[in-house]
Amino acid sequence: GGKQLEPLKYAKVAMEASVSRRKVECCIFGTTSLLYHCLEKGVSVAFVLRDVGVLLIEGSMVQMRFYLDFLEKVIGERIQDRAILKALQQLDMVVYRAVPIASLSFTGRVIIFPK
């Protein structure tokens, strides 16, 4: 839609992660390559986004589930109302950190990023 893509600043990522630029390039290439092959073969993948939640991709279905504490930060208050919490769970919007990621998929088999 007419949006300009901005190239990834490998040097900045390397500096913030305290690793070499080459290592950053290899990690990003390796991750995108593995993701491409998983999606091409229909393998389920999950991206664990620290402090936010889990992005699950299974076939043509993409689902984002959020950690409860993240949702509480977004709305600015604790979610103590059982009805609201139950509604969020029924909408499959909430995931608990202790839940095994594989249990979120239909098959129980998923490649988890990052590892």
PDB file of C-alpha atoms in Angstrom:
ATOM      1  CA  GLY A   1       0.000   0.000   0.000  1.00  0.00           C
ATOM      2  CA  GLY A   2       2.700   2.522  -0.830  1.00  0.00           C
ATOM      3  CA  LYS A   3       4.618   2.047   2.427  1.00  0.00           C
ATOM      4  CA  GLN A   4       8.371   2.277   2.345  1.00  0.00           C
ATOM      5  CA  LEU A   5      10.270  -0.657   3.808  1.00  0.00           C
ATOM      6  CA  GLU A   6      13.105   0.286   6.070  1.00  0.00           C
ATOM      7  CA  PRO A   7      16.167  -1.940   5.967  1.00  0.00           C
ATOM      8  CA  LEU A   8      17.064  -3.705   9.189  1.00  0.00           C
ATOM      9  CA  LYS A   9      19.913  -1.969  10.973  1.00  0.00           C
ATOM     10  CA  TYR A  10      22.134  -4.977  11.661  1.00  0.00           C
ATOM     11  CA  ALA A  11      24.863  -2.879  13.283  1.00  0.00           C
ATOM     12  CA  LYS A  12      22.427  -1.363  15.780  1.00  0.00           C
ATOM     13  CA  VAL A  13      20.974  -4.786  16.649  1.00  0.00           C
ATOM     14  CA  ALA A  14      24.500  -6.169  17.057  1.00  0.00           C
ATOM     15  CA  MET A  15      25.502  -3.327  19.345  1.00  0.00           C
ATOM     16  CA  GLU A  16      22.417  -3.678  21.550  1.00  0.00           C
ATOM     17  CA  ALA A  17      22.798  -7.468  21.729  1.00  0.00           C
ATOM     18  CA  SER A  18      26.573  -7.251  22.300  1.00  0.00           C
ATOM     19  CA  VAL A  19      27.359  -9.599  19.423  1.00  0.00           C
ATOM     20  CA  SER A  20      29.000  -9.204  16.037  1.00  0.00           C
ATOM     21  CA  ARG A  21      27.121  -7.911  13.011  1.00  0.00           C
ATOM     22  CA  ARG A  22      27.928 -11.199  11.263  1.00  0.00           C
ATOM     23  CA  LYS A  23      26.261 -13.172  14.054  1.00  0.00           C
ATOM     24  CA  VAL A  24      23.147 -10.982  13.806  1.00  0.00           C
ATOM     25  CA  GLU A  25      22.990 -11.490  10.047  1.00  0.00           C
ATOM     26  CA  CYS A  26      23.391 -15.276  10.426  1.00  0.00           C
ATOM     27  CA  CYS A  27      20.737 -15.511  13.147  1.00  0.00           C
ATOM     28  CA  ILE A  28      18.211 -13.458  11.194  1.00  0.00           C
ATOM     29  CA  PHE A  29      18.889 -15.350   7.962  1.00  0.00           C
ATOM     30  CA  GLY A  30      18.679 -18.691   9.771  1.00  0.00           C
ATOM     31  CA  THR A  31      15.413 -17.768  11.493  1.00  0.00           C
ATOM     32  CA  THR A  32      13.727 -16.453   8.349  1.00  0.00           C
ATOM     33  CA  SER A  33      14.946 -19.461   6.356  1.00  0.00           C
ATOM     34  CA  LEU A  34      13.593 -21.931   8.934  1.00  0.00           C
ATOM     35  CA  LEU A  35      10.302 -20.012   9.115  1.00  0.00           C
ATOM     36  CA  TYR A  36       9.988 -20.077   5.314  1.00  0.00           C
ATOM     37  CA  HIS A  37      10.554 -23.842   5.176  1.00  0.00           C
ATOM     38  CA  CYS A  38       8.111 -24.489   8.037  1.00  0.00           C
ATOM     39  CA  LEU A  39       5.384 -22.430   6.392  1.00  0.00           C
ATOM     40  CA  GLU A  40       6.093 -24.030   3.006  1.00  0.00           C
ATOM     41  CA  LYS A  41       5.699 -27.536   4.480  1.00  0.00           C
ATOM     42  CA  GLY A  42       2.705 -26.628   6.661  1.00  0.00           C
ATOM     43  CA  VAL A  43       4.556 -27.112   9.958  1.00  0.00           C
ATOM     44  CA  SER A  44       3.038 -25.186  12.872  1.00  0.00           C
ATOM     45  CA  VAL A  45       5.205 -22.428  14.332  1.00  0.00           C
ATOM     46  CA  ALA A  46       4.940 -20.277  17.422  1.00  0.00           C
ATOM     47  CA  PHE A  47       6.760 -17.014  18.087  1.00  0.00           C
ATOM     48  CA  VAL A  48       7.124 -16.383  21.807  1.00  0.00           C
ATOM     49  CA  LEU A  49       7.157 -12.620  22.209  1.00  0.00           C
ATOM     50  CA  ARG A  50       8.702 -11.934  25.608  1.00  0.00           C
ATOM     51  CA  ASP A  51       6.341 -10.070  27.958  1.00  0.00           C
ATOM     52  CA  VAL A  52       3.609  -9.927  25.262  1.00  0.00           C
ATOM     53  CA  GLY A  53       2.396 -13.418  24.347  1.00  0.00           C
ATOM     54  CA  VAL A  54       2.545 -16.063  21.621  1.00  0.00           C
ATOM     55  CA  LEU A  55       1.916 -15.718  17.888  1.00  0.00           C
ATOM     56  CA  LEU A  56       0.800 -19.132  16.619  1.00  0.00           C
ATOM     57  CA  ILE A  57       0.738 -19.996  12.900  1.00  0.00           C
ATOM     58  CA  GLU A  58      -0.929 -23.268  11.857  1.00  0.00           C
ATOM     59  CA  GLY A  59      -1.644 -23.742   8.187  1.00  0.00           C
ATOM     60  CA  SER A  60      -3.636 -20.692   7.122  1.00  0.00           C
ATOM     61  CA  MET A  61      -4.654 -19.829  10.700  1.00  0.00           C
ATOM     62  CA  VAL A  62      -2.762 -17.110  12.563  1.00  0.00           C
ATOM     63  CA  GLN A  63      -3.636 -16.464  16.190  1.00  0.00           C
ATOM     64  CA  MET A  64      -2.188 -14.107  18.778  1.00  0.00           C
ATOM     65  CA  ARG A  65      -2.579 -14.981  22.448  1.00  0.00           C
ATOM     66  CA  PHE A  66      -1.556 -12.466  25.067  1.00  0.00           C
ATOM     67  CA  TYR A  67      -0.148 -12.895  28.555  1.00  0.00           C
ATOM     68  CA  LEU A  68      -2.623 -11.694  31.181  1.00  0.00           C
ATOM     69  CA  ASP A  69      -0.128  -9.262  32.718  1.00  0.00           C
ATOM     70  CA  PHE A  70       0.447  -7.699  29.273  1.00  0.00           C
ATOM     71  CA  LEU A  71      -3.295  -7.139  28.802  1.00  0.00           C
ATOM     72  CA  GLU A  72      -3.438  -5.606  32.266  1.00  0.00           C
ATOM     73  CA  LYS A  73      -0.642  -3.185  31.341  1.00  0.00           C
ATOM     74  CA  VAL A  74      -2.469  -2.220  28.147  1.00  0.00           C
ATOM     75  CA  ILE A  75      -5.771  -1.463  29.895  1.00  0.00           C
ATOM     76  CA  GLY A  76      -4.020   0.042  32.919  1.00  0.00           C
ATOM     77  CA  GLU A  77      -5.646  -2.061  35.635  1.00  0.00           C
ATOM     78  CA  ARG A  78      -5.791  -5.605  36.979  1.00  0.00           C
ATOM     79  CA  ILE A  79      -8.347  -7.902  35.399  1.00  0.00           C
ATOM     80  CA  GLN A  80     -10.044  -9.246  38.511  1.00  0.00           C
ATOM     81  CA  ASP A  81     -13.563  -9.498  37.138  1.00  0.00           C
ATOM     82  CA  ARG A  82     -14.158 -13.223  36.521  1.00  0.00           C
ATOM     83  CA  ALA A  83     -16.661 -12.509  33.740  1.00  0.00           C
ATOM     84  CA  ILE A  84     -14.128 -10.433  31.778  1.00  0.00           C
ATOM     85  CA  LEU A  85     -11.398 -13.020  32.318  1.00  0.00           C
ATOM     86  CA  LYS A  86     -13.718 -15.837  31.210  1.00  0.00           C
ATOM     87  CA  ALA A  87     -14.724 -13.868  28.091  1.00  0.00           C
ATOM     88  CA  LEU A  88     -11.047 -13.312  27.190  1.00  0.00           C
ATOM     89  CA  GLN A  89     -10.335 -17.015  27.665  1.00  0.00           C
ATOM     90  CA  GLN A  90     -13.322 -18.018  25.534  1.00  0.00           C
ATOM     91  CA  LEU A  91     -12.081 -15.700  22.794  1.00  0.00           C
ATOM     92  CA  ASP A  92      -8.733 -17.520  23.024  1.00  0.00           C
ATOM     93  CA  MET A  93      -6.992 -14.227  23.694  1.00  0.00           C
ATOM     94  CA  VAL A  94      -5.189 -15.186  26.908  1.00  0.00           C
ATOM     95  CA  VAL A  95      -2.314 -17.598  27.411  1.00  0.00           C
ATOM     96  CA  TYR A  96      -0.613 -18.324  30.700  1.00  0.00           C
ATOM     97  CA  ARG A  97       3.166 -18.441  30.835  1.00  0.00           C
ATOM     98  CA  ALA A  98       3.108 -21.894  32.465  1.00  0.00           C
ATOM     99  CA  VAL A  99       1.103 -23.448  29.604  1.00  0.00           C
ATOM    100  CA  PRO A 100       3.242 -25.579  27.267  1.00  0.00           C
ATOM    101  CA  ILE A 101       3.324 -23.876  23.856  1.00  0.00           C
ATOM    102  CA  ALA A 102       2.680 -27.176  22.037  1.00  0.00           C
ATOM    103  CA  SER A 103      -0.671 -27.468  23.835  1.00  0.00           C
ATOM    104  CA  LEU A 104      -1.864 -24.353  21.971  1.00  0.00           C
ATOM    105  CA  SER A 105      -1.652 -26.082  18.595  1.00  0.00           C
ATOM    106  CA  PHE A 106      -4.185 -28.509  17.147  1.00  0.00           C
ATOM    107  CA  THR A 107      -1.540 -31.142  16.480  1.00  0.00           C
ATOM    108  CA  GLY A 108       0.487 -30.678  19.649  1.00  0.00           C
ATOM    109  CA  ARG A 109       3.562 -30.313  17.440  1.00  0.00           C
ATOM    110  CA  VAL A 110       5.041 -26.890  16.895  1.00  0.00           C
ATOM    111  CA  ILE A 111       8.423 -25.292  16.257  1.00  0.00           C
ATOM    112  CA  ILE A 112       8.977 -22.566  18.822  1.00  0.00           C
ATOM    113  CA  PHE A 113      10.857 -19.355  18.019  1.00  0.00           C
ATOM    114  CA  PRO A 114      13.156 -18.141  19.519  1.00  0.00           C
ATOM    115  CA  LYS A 115      15.241 -21.075  20.639  1.00  0.00           C
TER     116      LYS A 115
END
